Amino acid sequence: MEFIIFLSKLDKEILDLLIKANYIVEENKIECLLNKEIKGLYNFEENKIIICTENAKRKTNYRNKKKGPNKDNFKTELAIRKALRHEATHAIQKCNNNKIVGDIKNLESKLHQSKRKALEFSTSNFSGTYAKEVEAYILEEKPKKVKNMIKKYCL
C-alpha cells in the first residue's frame, strides 16, 4: 500500500490500531475511480476503509521526486493523513453504536469555514449523516484524539 509512505508515525499507529480492531484498509479501489473527488471512504457494511491515494496525488499536484522536486508534496501527505483520520472517525462512530462521540453543537462551533463545502459534498454524495461528517471533519485534524478514541471505542 503506497499511502503508508505519506503517513506520520502517529498516523501509522492509527492504521495499526484500525487493523487490530478488524478493519480492512485498502487502497485505490473501484470506488476511487468512480468518484475522482474523494480521497477516502468508509464502507460501513464491510468494515472497510479505502484510501484513494491516486486521487489525493492528482488533487494535490504530487510529483515524483525522481522527476524533480516539488515543494507541494507536503499537500499530498496532509491529504492522505486527513483521509485516514476522517475514515477512522467513521469506524469509531460504528464502534460507538453508530453514533457520534462528541456533542454536535460543540463540534459545529469548531468546524472551520473552509470545511463547509467538503461537508456539503460528503452529506449529499454519501450516506453519512450531517453530525457524523461534522465530527469526522473536526477529528481529521486531531490524530492523537483519533488514536485514543480507537483504543477507547473499538478495542
PDB file of C-alpha atoms in Angstrom:
ATOM      1  CA  MET A   1       0.000   0.000   0.000  1.00  0.00           C
ATOM      2  CA  GLU A   2       1.668   3.144  -1.251  1.00  0.00           C
ATOM      3  CA  PHE A   3      -0.244   5.549   1.005  1.00  0.00           C
ATOM      4  CA  ILE A   4       1.754   4.330   4.026  1.00  0.00           C
ATOM      5  CA  ILE A   5       4.805   6.294   2.835  1.00  0.00           C
ATOM      6  CA  PHE A   6       2.824   9.514   3.332  1.00  0.00           C
ATOM      7  CA  LEU A   7       1.842   8.780   6.935  1.00  0.00           C
ATOM      8  CA  SER A   8       3.425  10.188  10.073  1.00  0.00           C
ATOM      9  CA  LYS A   9       4.439   7.898  12.943  1.00  0.00           C
ATOM     10  CA  LEU A  10       1.172   8.735  14.708  1.00  0.00           C
ATOM     11  CA  ASP A  11      -0.902   8.028  11.599  1.00  0.00           C
ATOM     12  CA  LYS A  12       0.841   4.653  11.202  1.00  0.00           C
ATOM     13  CA  GLU A  13      -0.220   3.892  14.782  1.00  0.00           C
ATOM     14  CA  ILE A  14      -3.814   4.784  13.830  1.00  0.00           C
ATOM     15  CA  LEU A  15      -3.583   2.420  10.859  1.00  0.00           C
ATOM     16  CA  ASP A  16      -2.202  -0.383  13.059  1.00  0.00           C
ATOM     17  CA  LEU A  17      -4.998   0.121  15.607  1.00  0.00           C
ATOM     18  CA  LEU A  18      -7.652   0.004  12.882  1.00  0.00           C
ATOM     19  CA  ILE A  19      -6.254  -3.281  11.608  1.00  0.00           C
ATOM     20  CA  LYS A  20      -6.089  -4.608  15.188  1.00  0.00           C
ATOM     21  CA  ALA A  21      -9.790  -3.663  15.548  1.00  0.00           C
ATOM     22  CA  ASN A  22     -10.539  -5.864  12.485  1.00  0.00           C
ATOM     23  CA  TYR A  23     -10.954  -3.087   9.949  1.00  0.00           C
ATOM     24  CA  ILE A  24      -9.816  -3.771   6.415  1.00  0.00           C
ATOM     25  CA  VAL A  25      -7.759  -0.941   4.944  1.00  0.00           C
ATOM     26  CA  GLU A  26      -7.334  -0.904   1.170  1.00  0.00           C
ATOM     27  CA  GLU A  27      -6.131   1.493  -1.460  1.00  0.00           C
ATOM     28  CA  ASN A  28      -7.235   2.731  -4.896  1.00  0.00           C
ATOM     29  CA  LYS A  29     -10.278   0.501  -5.292  1.00  0.00           C
ATOM     30  CA  ILE A  30     -13.022   0.896  -7.918  1.00  0.00           C
ATOM     31  CA  GLU A  31     -14.867   3.402  -5.703  1.00  0.00           C
ATOM     32  CA  CYS A  32     -11.926   5.794  -6.144  1.00  0.00           C
ATOM     33  CA  LEU A  33     -12.192   5.554  -9.918  1.00  0.00           C
ATOM     34  CA  LEU A  34     -15.955   6.077  -9.829  1.00  0.00           C
ATOM     35  CA  ASN A  35     -15.575   9.341  -7.921  1.00  0.00           C
ATOM     36  CA  LYS A  36     -12.277  11.086  -8.587  1.00  0.00           C
ATOM     37  CA  GLU A  37     -13.069  13.801  -5.999  1.00  0.00           C
ATOM     38  CA  ILE A  38     -12.749  11.535  -2.968  1.00  0.00           C
ATOM     39  CA  LYS A  39      -9.542  10.839  -1.071  1.00  0.00           C
ATOM     40  CA  GLY A  40     -11.033   8.150   1.125  1.00  0.00           C
ATOM     41  CA  LEU A  41     -14.219   6.378   2.035  1.00  0.00           C
ATOM     42  CA  TYR A  42     -15.658   4.094   4.661  1.00  0.00           C
ATOM     43  CA  ASN A  43     -17.701   1.014   3.792  1.00  0.00           C
ATOM     44  CA  PHE A  44     -19.961   0.509   6.787  1.00  0.00           C
ATOM     45  CA  GLU A  45     -21.197  -2.995   5.882  1.00  0.00           C
ATOM     46  CA  GLU A  46     -17.755  -4.457   5.261  1.00  0.00           C
ATOM     47  CA  ASN A  47     -15.798  -2.598   7.989  1.00  0.00           C
ATOM     48  CA  LYS A  48     -13.535  -1.354   5.236  1.00  0.00           C
ATOM     49  CA  ILE A  49     -11.599   1.868   4.798  1.00  0.00           C
ATOM     50  CA  ILE A  50     -10.390   2.758   1.323  1.00  0.00           C
ATOM     51  CA  ILE A  51      -7.709   5.379   0.787  1.00  0.00           C
ATOM     52  CA  CYS A  52      -7.745   6.888  -2.712  1.00  0.00           C
ATOM     53  CA  THR A  53      -4.036   7.650  -2.989  1.00  0.00           C
ATOM     54  CA  GLU A  54      -4.097   8.337  -6.718  1.00  0.00           C
ATOM     55  CA  ASN A  55      -6.983  10.813  -6.342  1.00  0.00           C
ATOM     56  CA  ALA A  56      -5.158  12.561  -3.481  1.00  0.00           C
ATOM     57  CA  LYS A  57      -1.945  12.765  -5.502  1.00  0.00           C
ATOM     58  CA  ARG A  58      -3.759  14.184  -8.527  1.00  0.00           C
ATOM     59  CA  LYS A  59      -5.732  16.749  -6.492  1.00  0.00           C
ATOM     60  CA  THR A  60      -2.579  17.960  -4.697  1.00  0.00           C
ATOM     61  CA  ASN A  61      -0.290  18.064  -7.769  1.00  0.00           C
ATOM     62  CA  TYR A  62       2.017  15.367  -6.426  1.00  0.00           C
ATOM     63  CA  ARG A  63       5.282  14.968  -8.319  1.00  0.00           C
ATOM     64  CA  ASN A  64       7.592  12.005  -8.038  1.00  0.00           C
ATOM     65  CA  LYS A  65      10.854  13.287  -6.549  1.00  0.00           C
ATOM     66  CA  LYS A  66      12.798  11.498  -9.297  1.00  0.00           C
ATOM     67  CA  LYS A  67      11.117  13.741 -11.860  1.00  0.00           C
ATOM     68  CA  GLY A  68      12.138  16.845  -9.974  1.00  0.00           C
ATOM     69  CA  PRO A  69      11.423  18.235  -6.521  1.00  0.00           C
ATOM     70  CA  ASN A  70       8.008  19.607  -5.715  1.00  0.00           C
ATOM     71  CA  LYS A  71       7.559  21.712  -2.628  1.00  0.00           C
ATOM     72  CA  ASP A  72       3.815  20.944  -2.819  1.00  0.00           C
ATOM     73  CA  ASN A  73       4.233  17.246  -1.983  1.00  0.00           C
ATOM     74  CA  PHE A  74       3.507  18.054   1.661  1.00  0.00           C
ATOM     75  CA  LYS A  75      -0.071  18.731   0.485  1.00  0.00           C
ATOM     76  CA  THR A  76      -0.319  15.111  -0.634  1.00  0.00           C
ATOM     77  CA  GLU A  77       0.943  13.902   2.750  1.00  0.00           C
ATOM     78  CA  LEU A  78      -1.583  16.077   4.543  1.00  0.00           C
ATOM     79  CA  ALA A  79      -4.470  14.997   2.292  1.00  0.00           C
ATOM     80  CA  ILE A  80      -3.773  11.299   2.816  1.00  0.00           C
ATOM     81  CA  ARG A  81      -3.263  11.672   6.566  1.00  0.00           C
ATOM     82  CA  LYS A  82      -6.539  13.570   6.887  1.00  0.00           C
ATOM     83  CA  ALA A  83      -8.349  10.989   4.738  1.00  0.00           C
ATOM     84  CA  LEU A  84      -7.183   8.171   7.030  1.00  0.00           C
ATOM     85  CA  ARG A  85      -8.201  10.070  10.186  1.00  0.00           C
ATOM     86  CA  HIS A  86     -11.550  11.065   8.685  1.00  0.00           C
ATOM     87  CA  GLU A  87     -12.434   7.497   7.751  1.00  0.00           C
ATOM     88  CA  ALA A  88     -11.073   6.221  11.084  1.00  0.00           C
ATOM     89  CA  THR A  89     -13.561   8.563  12.772  1.00  0.00           C
ATOM     90  CA  HIS A  90     -16.390   6.793  10.941  1.00  0.00           C
ATOM     91  CA  ALA A  91     -15.006   3.479  12.227  1.00  0.00           C
ATOM     92  CA  ILE A  92     -15.012   4.919  15.767  1.00  0.00           C
ATOM     93  CA  GLN A  93     -18.614   6.029  15.294  1.00  0.00           C
ATOM     94  CA  LYS A  94     -19.580   2.499  14.250  1.00  0.00           C
ATOM     95  CA  CYS A  95     -17.844   1.130  17.352  1.00  0.00           C
ATOM     96  CA  ASN A  96     -19.924   3.620  19.388  1.00  0.00           C
ATOM     97  CA  ASN A  97     -23.270   2.042  18.407  1.00  0.00           C
ATOM     98  CA  ASN A  98     -23.327   4.020  15.173  1.00  0.00           C
ATOM     99  CA  LYS A  99     -23.426   7.375  16.990  1.00  0.00           C
ATOM    100  CA  ILE A 100     -21.127  10.369  17.161  1.00  0.00           C
ATOM    101  CA  VAL A 101     -18.839  10.519  20.163  1.00  0.00           C
ATOM    102  CA  GLY A 102     -18.969  14.278  20.744  1.00  0.00           C
ATOM    103  CA  ASP A 103     -21.697  16.858  21.197  1.00  0.00           C
ATOM    104  CA  ILE A 104     -22.941  18.166  17.846  1.00  0.00           C
ATOM    105  CA  LYS A 105     -23.356  21.778  18.969  1.00  0.00           C
ATOM    106  CA  ASN A 106     -19.825  21.838  20.342  1.00  0.00           C
ATOM    107  CA  LEU A 107     -18.480  20.162  17.191  1.00  0.00           C
ATOM    108  CA  GLU A 108     -20.269  22.574  14.853  1.00  0.00           C
ATOM    109  CA  SER A 109     -18.717  25.568  16.563  1.00  0.00           C
ATOM    110  CA  LYS A 110     -15.240  24.130  15.889  1.00  0.00           C
ATOM    111  CA  LEU A 111     -15.798  23.423  12.189  1.00  0.00           C
ATOM    112  CA  HIS A 112     -13.608  25.709  10.102  1.00  0.00           C
ATOM    113  CA  GLN A 113     -15.369  27.647   7.358  1.00  0.00           C
ATOM    114  CA  SER A 114     -13.146  26.037   4.713  1.00  0.00           C
ATOM    115  CA  LYS A 115     -14.674  22.638   5.552  1.00  0.00           C
ATOM    116  CA  ARG A 116     -18.267  23.699   4.811  1.00  0.00           C
ATOM    117  CA  LYS A 117     -18.036  22.872   1.096  1.00  0.00           C
ATOM    118  CA  ALA A 118     -16.479  19.488   1.821  1.00  0.00           C
ATOM    119  CA  LEU A 119     -19.199  18.804   4.395  1.00  0.00           C
ATOM    120  CA  GLU A 120     -21.888  19.625   1.854  1.00  0.00           C
ATOM    121  CA  PHE A 121     -20.206  17.308  -0.688  1.00  0.00           C
ATOM    122  CA  SER A 122     -19.990  14.427   1.825  1.00  0.00           C
ATOM    123  CA  THR A 123     -23.570  14.652   3.023  1.00  0.00           C
ATOM    124  CA  SER A 124     -25.035  14.999  -0.476  1.00  0.00           C
ATOM    125  CA  ASN A 125     -22.971  12.282  -2.193  1.00  0.00           C
ATOM    126  CA  PHE A 126     -22.591   9.675   0.530  1.00  0.00           C
ATOM    127  CA  SER A 127     -24.736   8.115   3.211  1.00  0.00           C
ATOM    128  CA  GLY A 128     -23.021   9.921   6.065  1.00  0.00           C
ATOM    129  CA  THR A 129     -25.239  11.983   8.299  1.00  0.00           C
ATOM    130  CA  TYR A 130     -24.527  15.633   8.930  1.00  0.00           C
ATOM    131  CA  ALA A 131     -23.447  15.042  12.555  1.00  0.00           C
ATOM    132  CA  LYS A 132     -21.126  12.145  11.652  1.00  0.00           C
ATOM    133  CA  GLU A 133     -19.477  14.140   8.895  1.00  0.00           C
ATOM    134  CA  VAL A 134     -19.007  17.230  11.084  1.00  0.00           C
ATOM    135  CA  GLU A 135     -17.282  15.065  13.683  1.00  0.00           C
ATOM    136  CA  ALA A 136     -15.092  13.383  11.047  1.00  0.00           C
ATOM    137  CA  TYR A 137     -14.008  16.731   9.577  1.00  0.00           C
ATOM    138  CA  ILE A 138     -13.112  18.037  13.043  1.00  0.00           C
ATOM    139  CA  LEU A 139     -11.174  14.912  14.036  1.00  0.00           C
ATOM    140  CA  GLU A 140      -9.170  14.647  10.821  1.00  0.00           C
ATOM    141  CA  GLU A 141      -7.113  17.495  12.316  1.00  0.00           C
ATOM    142  CA  LYS A 142      -6.583  15.666  15.648  1.00  0.00           C
ATOM    143  CA  PRO A 143      -4.551  12.465  15.206  1.00  0.00           C
ATOM    144  CA  LYS A 144      -3.858  11.921  18.921  1.00  0.00           C
ATOM    145  CA  LYS A 145      -7.550  12.121  19.683  1.00  0.00           C
ATOM    146  CA  VAL A 146      -8.379   9.688  16.847  1.00  0.00           C
ATOM    147  CA  LYS A 147      -5.772   7.234  18.135  1.00  0.00           C
ATOM    148  CA  ASN A 148      -7.115   7.401  21.695  1.00  0.00           C
ATOM    149  CA  MET A 149     -10.723   7.084  20.551  1.00  0.00           C
ATOM    150  CA  ILE A 150      -9.965   3.937  18.524  1.00  0.00           C
ATOM    151  CA  LYS A 151      -8.481   2.435  21.679  1.00  0.00           C
ATOM    152  CA  LYS A 152     -11.449   3.547  23.795  1.00  0.00           C
ATOM    153  CA  TYR A 153     -14.321   2.586  21.473  1.00  0.00           C
ATOM    154  CA  CYS A 154     -13.008  -0.151  19.158  1.00  0.00           C
ATOM    155  CA  LEU A 155     -10.503  -2.206  21.144  1.00  0.00           C
TER     156      LEU A 155
END
